[in-house]
Tab-separated table of C-alpha atoms in Angstrom:
chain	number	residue	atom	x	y	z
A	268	UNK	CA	0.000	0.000	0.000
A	269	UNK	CA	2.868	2.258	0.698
A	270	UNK	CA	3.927	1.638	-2.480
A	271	UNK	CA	1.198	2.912	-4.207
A	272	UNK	CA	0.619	5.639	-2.372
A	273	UNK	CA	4.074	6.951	-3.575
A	274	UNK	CA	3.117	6.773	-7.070
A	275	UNK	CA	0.077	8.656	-6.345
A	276	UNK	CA	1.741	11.369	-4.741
A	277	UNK	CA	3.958	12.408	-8.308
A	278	UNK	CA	2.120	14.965	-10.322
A	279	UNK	CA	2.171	14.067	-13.751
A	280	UNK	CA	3.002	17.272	-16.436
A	281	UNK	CA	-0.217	18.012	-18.152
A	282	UNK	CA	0.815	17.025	-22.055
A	283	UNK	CA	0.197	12.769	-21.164
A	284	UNK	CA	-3.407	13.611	-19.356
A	285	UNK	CA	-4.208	15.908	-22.174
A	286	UNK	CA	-3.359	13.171	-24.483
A	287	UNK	CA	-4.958	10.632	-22.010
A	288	UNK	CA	-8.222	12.535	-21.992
A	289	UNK	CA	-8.564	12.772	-25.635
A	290	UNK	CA	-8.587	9.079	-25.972
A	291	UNK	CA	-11.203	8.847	-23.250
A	292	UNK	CA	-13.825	8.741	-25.656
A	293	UNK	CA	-12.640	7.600	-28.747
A	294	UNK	CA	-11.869	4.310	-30.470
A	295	UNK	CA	-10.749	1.175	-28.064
A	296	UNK	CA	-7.675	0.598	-29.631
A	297	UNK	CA	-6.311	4.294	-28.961
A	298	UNK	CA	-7.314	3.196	-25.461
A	299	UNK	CA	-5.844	-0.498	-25.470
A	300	UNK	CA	-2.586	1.244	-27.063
A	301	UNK	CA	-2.154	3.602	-24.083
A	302	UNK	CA	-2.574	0.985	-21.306
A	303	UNK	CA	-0.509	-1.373	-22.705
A	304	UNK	CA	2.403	1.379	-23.497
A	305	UNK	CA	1.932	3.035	-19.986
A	306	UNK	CA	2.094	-0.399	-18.214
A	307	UNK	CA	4.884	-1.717	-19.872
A	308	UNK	CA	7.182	1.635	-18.946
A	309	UNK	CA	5.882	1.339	-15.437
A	310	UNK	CA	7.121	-2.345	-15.201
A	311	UNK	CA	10.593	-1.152	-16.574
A	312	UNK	CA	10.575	1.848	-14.320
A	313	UNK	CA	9.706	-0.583	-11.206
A	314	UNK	CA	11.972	-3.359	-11.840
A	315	UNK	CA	14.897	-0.282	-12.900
A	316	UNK	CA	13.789	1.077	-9.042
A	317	UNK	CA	14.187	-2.670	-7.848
A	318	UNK	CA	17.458	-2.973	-8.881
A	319	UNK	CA	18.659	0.312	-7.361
A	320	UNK	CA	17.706	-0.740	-4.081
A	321	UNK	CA	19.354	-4.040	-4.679
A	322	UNK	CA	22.541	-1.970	-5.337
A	323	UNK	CA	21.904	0.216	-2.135
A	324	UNK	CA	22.181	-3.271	-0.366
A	325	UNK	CA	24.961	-4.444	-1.042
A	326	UNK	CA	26.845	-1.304	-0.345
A	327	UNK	CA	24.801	-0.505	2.825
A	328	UNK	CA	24.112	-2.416	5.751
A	329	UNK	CA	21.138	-5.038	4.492
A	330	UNK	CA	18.401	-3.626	6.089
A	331	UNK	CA	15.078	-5.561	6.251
A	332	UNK	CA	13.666	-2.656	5.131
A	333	UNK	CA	15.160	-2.606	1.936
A	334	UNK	CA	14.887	-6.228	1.127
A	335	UNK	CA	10.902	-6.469	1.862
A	336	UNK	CA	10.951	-2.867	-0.354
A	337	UNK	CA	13.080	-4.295	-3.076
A	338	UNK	CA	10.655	-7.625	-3.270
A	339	UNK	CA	7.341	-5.398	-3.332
A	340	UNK	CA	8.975	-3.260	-5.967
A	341	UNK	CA	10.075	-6.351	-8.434
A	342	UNK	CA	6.650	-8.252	-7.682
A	343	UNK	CA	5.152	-4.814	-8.987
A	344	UNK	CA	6.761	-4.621	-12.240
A	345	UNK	CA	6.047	-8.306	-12.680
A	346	UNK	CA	2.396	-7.543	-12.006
A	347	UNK	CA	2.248	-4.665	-14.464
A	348	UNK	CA	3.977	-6.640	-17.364
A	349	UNK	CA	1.751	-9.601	-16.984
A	350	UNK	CA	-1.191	-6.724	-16.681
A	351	UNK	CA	0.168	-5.612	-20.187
A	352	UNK	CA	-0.016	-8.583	-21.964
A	353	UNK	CA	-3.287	-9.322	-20.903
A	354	UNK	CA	-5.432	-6.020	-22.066
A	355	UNK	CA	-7.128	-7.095	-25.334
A	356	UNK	CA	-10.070	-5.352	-27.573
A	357	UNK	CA	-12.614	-6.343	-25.023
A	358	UNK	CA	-10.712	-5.493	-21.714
A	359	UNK	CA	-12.288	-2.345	-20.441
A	360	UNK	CA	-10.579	0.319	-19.865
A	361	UNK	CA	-11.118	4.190	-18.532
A	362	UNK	CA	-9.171	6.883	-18.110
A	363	UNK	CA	-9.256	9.525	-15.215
A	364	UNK	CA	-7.399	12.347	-13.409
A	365	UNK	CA	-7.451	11.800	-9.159
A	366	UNK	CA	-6.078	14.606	-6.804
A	367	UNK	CA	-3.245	16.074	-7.203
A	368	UNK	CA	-3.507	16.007	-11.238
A	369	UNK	CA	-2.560	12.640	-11.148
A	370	UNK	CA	-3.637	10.111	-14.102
A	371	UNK	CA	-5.372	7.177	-13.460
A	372	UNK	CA	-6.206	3.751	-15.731
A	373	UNK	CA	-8.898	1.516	-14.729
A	374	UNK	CA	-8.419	-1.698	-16.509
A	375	UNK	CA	-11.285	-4.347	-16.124
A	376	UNK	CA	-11.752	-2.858	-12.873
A	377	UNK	CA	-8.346	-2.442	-11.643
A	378	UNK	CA	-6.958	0.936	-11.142
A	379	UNK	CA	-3.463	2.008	-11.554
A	380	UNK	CA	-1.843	5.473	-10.997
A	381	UNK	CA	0.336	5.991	-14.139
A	382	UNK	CA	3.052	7.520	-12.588
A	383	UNK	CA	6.653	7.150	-11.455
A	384	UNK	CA	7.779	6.052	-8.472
A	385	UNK	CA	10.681	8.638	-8.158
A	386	UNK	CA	9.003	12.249	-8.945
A	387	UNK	CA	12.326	13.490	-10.711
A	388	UNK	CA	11.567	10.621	-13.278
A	389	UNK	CA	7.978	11.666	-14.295
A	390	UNK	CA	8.426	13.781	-16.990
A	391	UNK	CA	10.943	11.706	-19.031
A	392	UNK	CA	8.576	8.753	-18.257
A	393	UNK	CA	5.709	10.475	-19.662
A	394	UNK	CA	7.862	11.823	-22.992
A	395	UNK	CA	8.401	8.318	-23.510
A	396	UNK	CA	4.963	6.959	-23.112
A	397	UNK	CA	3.893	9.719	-25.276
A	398	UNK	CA	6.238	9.048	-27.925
A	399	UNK	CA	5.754	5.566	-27.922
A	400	UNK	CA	2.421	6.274	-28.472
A	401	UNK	CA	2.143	9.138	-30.845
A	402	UNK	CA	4.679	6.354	-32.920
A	403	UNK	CA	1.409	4.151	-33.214
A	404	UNK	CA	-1.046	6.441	-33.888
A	405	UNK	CA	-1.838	10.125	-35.617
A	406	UNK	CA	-1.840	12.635	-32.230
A	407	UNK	CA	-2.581	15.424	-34.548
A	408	UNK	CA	-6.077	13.935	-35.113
A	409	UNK	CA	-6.432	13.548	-31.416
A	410	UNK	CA	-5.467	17.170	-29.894
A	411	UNK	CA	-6.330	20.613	-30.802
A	412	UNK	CA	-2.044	21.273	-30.166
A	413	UNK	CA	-0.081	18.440	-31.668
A	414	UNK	CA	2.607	20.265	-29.657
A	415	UNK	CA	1.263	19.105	-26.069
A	416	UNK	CA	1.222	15.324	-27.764
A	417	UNK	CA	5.115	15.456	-28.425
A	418	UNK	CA	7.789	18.173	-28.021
A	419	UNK	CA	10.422	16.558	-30.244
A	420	UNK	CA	9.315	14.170	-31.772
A	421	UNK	CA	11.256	11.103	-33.739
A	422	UNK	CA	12.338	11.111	-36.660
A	423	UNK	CA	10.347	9.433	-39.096
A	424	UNK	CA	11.559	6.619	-39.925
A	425	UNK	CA	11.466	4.832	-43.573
A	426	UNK	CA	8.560	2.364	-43.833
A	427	UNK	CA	7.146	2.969	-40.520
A	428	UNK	CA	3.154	3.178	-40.072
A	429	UNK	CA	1.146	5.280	-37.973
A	430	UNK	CA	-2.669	4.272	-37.580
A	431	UNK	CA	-5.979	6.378	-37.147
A	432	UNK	CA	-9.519	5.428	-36.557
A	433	UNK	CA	-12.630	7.075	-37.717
A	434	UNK	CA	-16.250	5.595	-37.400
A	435	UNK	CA	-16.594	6.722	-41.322
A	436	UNK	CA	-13.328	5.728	-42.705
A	437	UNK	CA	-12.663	2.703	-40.846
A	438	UNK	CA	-9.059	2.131	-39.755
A	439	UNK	CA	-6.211	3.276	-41.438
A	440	UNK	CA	-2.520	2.467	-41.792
A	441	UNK	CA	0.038	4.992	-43.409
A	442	UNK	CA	3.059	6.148	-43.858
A	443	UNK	CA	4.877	9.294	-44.148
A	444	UNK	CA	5.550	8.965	-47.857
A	445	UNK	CA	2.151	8.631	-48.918
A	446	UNK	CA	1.089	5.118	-48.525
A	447	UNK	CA	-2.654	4.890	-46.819
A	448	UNK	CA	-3.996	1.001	-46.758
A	449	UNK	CA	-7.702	1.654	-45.766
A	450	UNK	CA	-9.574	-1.214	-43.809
A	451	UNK	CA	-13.078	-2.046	-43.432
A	452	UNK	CA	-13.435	-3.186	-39.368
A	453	UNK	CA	-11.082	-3.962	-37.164
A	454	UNK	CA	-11.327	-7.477	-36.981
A	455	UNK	CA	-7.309	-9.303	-36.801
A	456	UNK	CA	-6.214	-5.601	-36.121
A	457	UNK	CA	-2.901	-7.177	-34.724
A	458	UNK	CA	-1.597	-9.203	-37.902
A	459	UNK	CA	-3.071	-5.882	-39.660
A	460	UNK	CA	-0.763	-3.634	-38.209
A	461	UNK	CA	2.023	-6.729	-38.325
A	462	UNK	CA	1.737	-7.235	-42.350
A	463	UNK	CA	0.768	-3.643	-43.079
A	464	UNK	CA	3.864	-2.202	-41.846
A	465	UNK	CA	5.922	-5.347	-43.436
A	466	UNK	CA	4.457	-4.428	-46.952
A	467	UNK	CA	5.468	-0.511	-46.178
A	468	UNK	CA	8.763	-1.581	-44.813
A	469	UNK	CA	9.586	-4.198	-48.385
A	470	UNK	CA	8.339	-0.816	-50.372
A	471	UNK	CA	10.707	1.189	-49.098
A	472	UNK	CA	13.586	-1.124	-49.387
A	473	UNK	CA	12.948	-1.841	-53.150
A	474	UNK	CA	12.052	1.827	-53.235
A	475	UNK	CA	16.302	2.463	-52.613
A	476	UNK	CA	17.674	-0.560	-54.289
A	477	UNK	CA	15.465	0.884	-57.506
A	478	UNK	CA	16.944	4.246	-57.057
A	479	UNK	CA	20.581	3.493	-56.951
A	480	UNK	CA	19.872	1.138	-60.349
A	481	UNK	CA	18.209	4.230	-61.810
A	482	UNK	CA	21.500	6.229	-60.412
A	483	UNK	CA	23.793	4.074	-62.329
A	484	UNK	CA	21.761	4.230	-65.698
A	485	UNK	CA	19.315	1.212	-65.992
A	486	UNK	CA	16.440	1.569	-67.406
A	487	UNK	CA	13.033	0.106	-65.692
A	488	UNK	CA	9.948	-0.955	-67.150
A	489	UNK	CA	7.707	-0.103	-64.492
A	490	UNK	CA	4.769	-2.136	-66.427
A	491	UNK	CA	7.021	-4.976	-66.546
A	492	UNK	CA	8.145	-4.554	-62.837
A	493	UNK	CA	7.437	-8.136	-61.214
A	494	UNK	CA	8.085	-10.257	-58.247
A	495	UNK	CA	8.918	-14.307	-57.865
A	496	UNK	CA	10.213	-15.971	-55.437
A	497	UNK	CA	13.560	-17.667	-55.509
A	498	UNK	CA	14.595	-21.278	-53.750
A	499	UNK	CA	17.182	-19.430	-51.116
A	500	UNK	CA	14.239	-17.366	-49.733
A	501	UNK	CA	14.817	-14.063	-51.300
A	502	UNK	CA	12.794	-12.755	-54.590
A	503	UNK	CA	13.572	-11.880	-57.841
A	504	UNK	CA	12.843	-8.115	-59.400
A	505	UNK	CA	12.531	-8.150	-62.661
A	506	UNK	CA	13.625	-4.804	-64.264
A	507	UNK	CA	12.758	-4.435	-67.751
A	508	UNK	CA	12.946	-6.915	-70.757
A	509	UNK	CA	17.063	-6.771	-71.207
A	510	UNK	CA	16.906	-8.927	-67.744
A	511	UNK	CA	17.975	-6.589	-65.260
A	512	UNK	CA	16.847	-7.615	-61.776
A	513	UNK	CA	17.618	-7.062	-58.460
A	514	UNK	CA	17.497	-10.120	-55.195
A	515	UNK	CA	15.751	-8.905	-52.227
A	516	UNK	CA	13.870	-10.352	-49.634
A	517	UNK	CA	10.576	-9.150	-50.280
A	518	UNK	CA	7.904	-12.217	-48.838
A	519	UNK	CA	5.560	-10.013	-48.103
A	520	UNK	CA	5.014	-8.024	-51.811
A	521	UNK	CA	5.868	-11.735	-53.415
A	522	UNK	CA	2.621	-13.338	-51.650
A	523	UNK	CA	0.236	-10.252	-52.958
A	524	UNK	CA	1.385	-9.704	-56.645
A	525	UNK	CA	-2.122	-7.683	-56.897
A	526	UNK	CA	-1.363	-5.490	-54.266
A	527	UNK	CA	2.198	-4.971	-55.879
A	528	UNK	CA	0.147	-3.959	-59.320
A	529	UNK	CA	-1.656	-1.090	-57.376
A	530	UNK	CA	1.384	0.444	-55.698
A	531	UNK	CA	3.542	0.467	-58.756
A	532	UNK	CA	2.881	4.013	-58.969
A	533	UNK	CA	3.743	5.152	-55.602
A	534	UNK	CA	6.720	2.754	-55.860
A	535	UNK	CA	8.126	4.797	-59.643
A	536	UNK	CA	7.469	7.962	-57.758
A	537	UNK	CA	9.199	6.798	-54.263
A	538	UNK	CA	12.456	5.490	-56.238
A	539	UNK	CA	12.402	9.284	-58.590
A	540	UNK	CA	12.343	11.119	-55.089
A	541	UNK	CA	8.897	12.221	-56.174
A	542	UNK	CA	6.549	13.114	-53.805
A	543	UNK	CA	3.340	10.847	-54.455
A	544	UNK	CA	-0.084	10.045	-52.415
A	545	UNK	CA	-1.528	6.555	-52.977
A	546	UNK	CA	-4.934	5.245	-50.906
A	547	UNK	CA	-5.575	1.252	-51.076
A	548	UNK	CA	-9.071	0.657	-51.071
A	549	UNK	CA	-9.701	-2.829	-49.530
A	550	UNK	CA	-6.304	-3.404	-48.072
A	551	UNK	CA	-7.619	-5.890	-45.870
A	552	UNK	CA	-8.598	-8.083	-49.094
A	553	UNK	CA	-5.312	-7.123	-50.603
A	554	UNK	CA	-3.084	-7.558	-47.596
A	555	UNK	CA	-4.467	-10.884	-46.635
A	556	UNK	CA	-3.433	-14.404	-48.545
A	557	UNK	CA	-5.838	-16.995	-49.180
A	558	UNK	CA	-5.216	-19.241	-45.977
A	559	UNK	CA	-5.183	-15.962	-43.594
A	560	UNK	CA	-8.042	-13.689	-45.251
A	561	UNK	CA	-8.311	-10.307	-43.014
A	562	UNK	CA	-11.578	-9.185	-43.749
């Protein structure tokens, strides 16, 4: 209990209860993507603040103290990993703010003060919940300020996918070059997000290798541009007629040659440093093979 109440003494900074609030009422997954972010730092910060008081015992006299503290602290983190893994579409989960500003996160009934347990700590803890989170999903589309979501932000980084959710739209993967795979429901939203940012990820790799072939003068047929797969598990790019190619391992784009068809454009204007905007209807049709459909 003493425990806790530390945590619930640290007053968070405003920008994570802004952020927290604005997912209050919108789609679960914003939600489920908070709780499982926020409890996963807390079990690093807890079993990090075990192991400092394991250090303070062996260079100070073992107090019982420290030992039964060190033990409640590790069984903690444990308890908020586990917690972590658990939370799935259905787990409920609300968000609140308690005295002293503090945040809290019901989830399926249990409440946990997302805080730090060392008050010095809370603001880098909350930058990197934040950031974690704003990775996964659009915070401009949450907040009035996309400032108070995240003051310096990552760089964006080739390939990776960011996700919104609209009641109209349904939800949507994209990328920062362009790419926006459109879903019906959210039905398998976790292999989803796994193959949609494995098909931006292979895009962006033949993207380059395509660009330094254009660099040193060959010619592609982007009509002609196909995929097969070879026997030692990477594919085959086929150029243009004179049987250029390039070997890549591209699994993803091999299993989906209609998907490949579509984003040929994006692809010519990727590799020609061209800006270029491409939305995949259906993606979950597209993205899916015929043993693991996901819509």
């Amino acid at each position: 209990m003493a425990l806790l109440l530390q945590s619930a003494l640290a007053t968070p900074t405003t920008r994570l209860n802004a952020l927290a609030m604005a997912v209050a009422d919108e789609h679960v997954m914003l939600r489920v993507d908070l709780a499982r972010i926020a409890l996963s730092e807390l079990a690093a910060i807890y079993d990090e603040e075990a192991e400092r008081a394991r250090r303070d015992m062996r260079h100070k006299a073992k107090k019982p103290g420290l030992w039964r503290w060190s033990a409640a602290v590790k069984d903690l983190a444990a308890d908020y990993a586990t917690l972590a893994e658990s939370i799935t579409m259905t787990t409920p989960i609300k968000v609140s703010i308690g005295a002293g500003n503090s945040l809290y996160l019901a989830i399926d009934g249990r409440m946990v003060a997302v805080s730090s347990p060392r008050m010095n700590d809370q603001a880098a803890f909350e930058q990197r919940v934040i950031e974690q989170f704003c990775n996964l999903n659009r915070c401009e589309d949450l907040l009035d300020n996309p400032d108070i979501a995240v003051a310096a932000p990552a760089p964006e980084r080739s390939g990776h996918t960011r996700w919104s959710f609209s009641q109209g739209a349904g939800p949507v993967c994209e990328t920062a070059d362009g790419l926006q795979f459109q879903f019906r429901n959210m039905d398998n939203l976790g292999r989803k997000r796994d193959v949609c940012a494995r098909a931006a990820g292979e895009l962006n790799a033949l993207a380059s290798a395509i660009a330094r072939d254009m660099a040193a003068g060959v010619r592609i047929d982007w009509n002609r541009l196909e995929i097969s797969p070879l026997a030692d598990g990477d594919e085959l790019v086929t150029l243009n007629r004179e049987g250029d190619y390039l070997r890549l391992p591209l699994p993803t784009l091999a299993e989906r040659p209609e998907l490949f068809i579509i984003v040929r454009p994006w692809l010519a204007a990727k590799a020609q440093g061209t800006p270029y905007s491409l939305v995949v209807l259906h993606a979950g049709k597209l993205l899916g093979t015929p043993g693991f459909p996901l819509e």
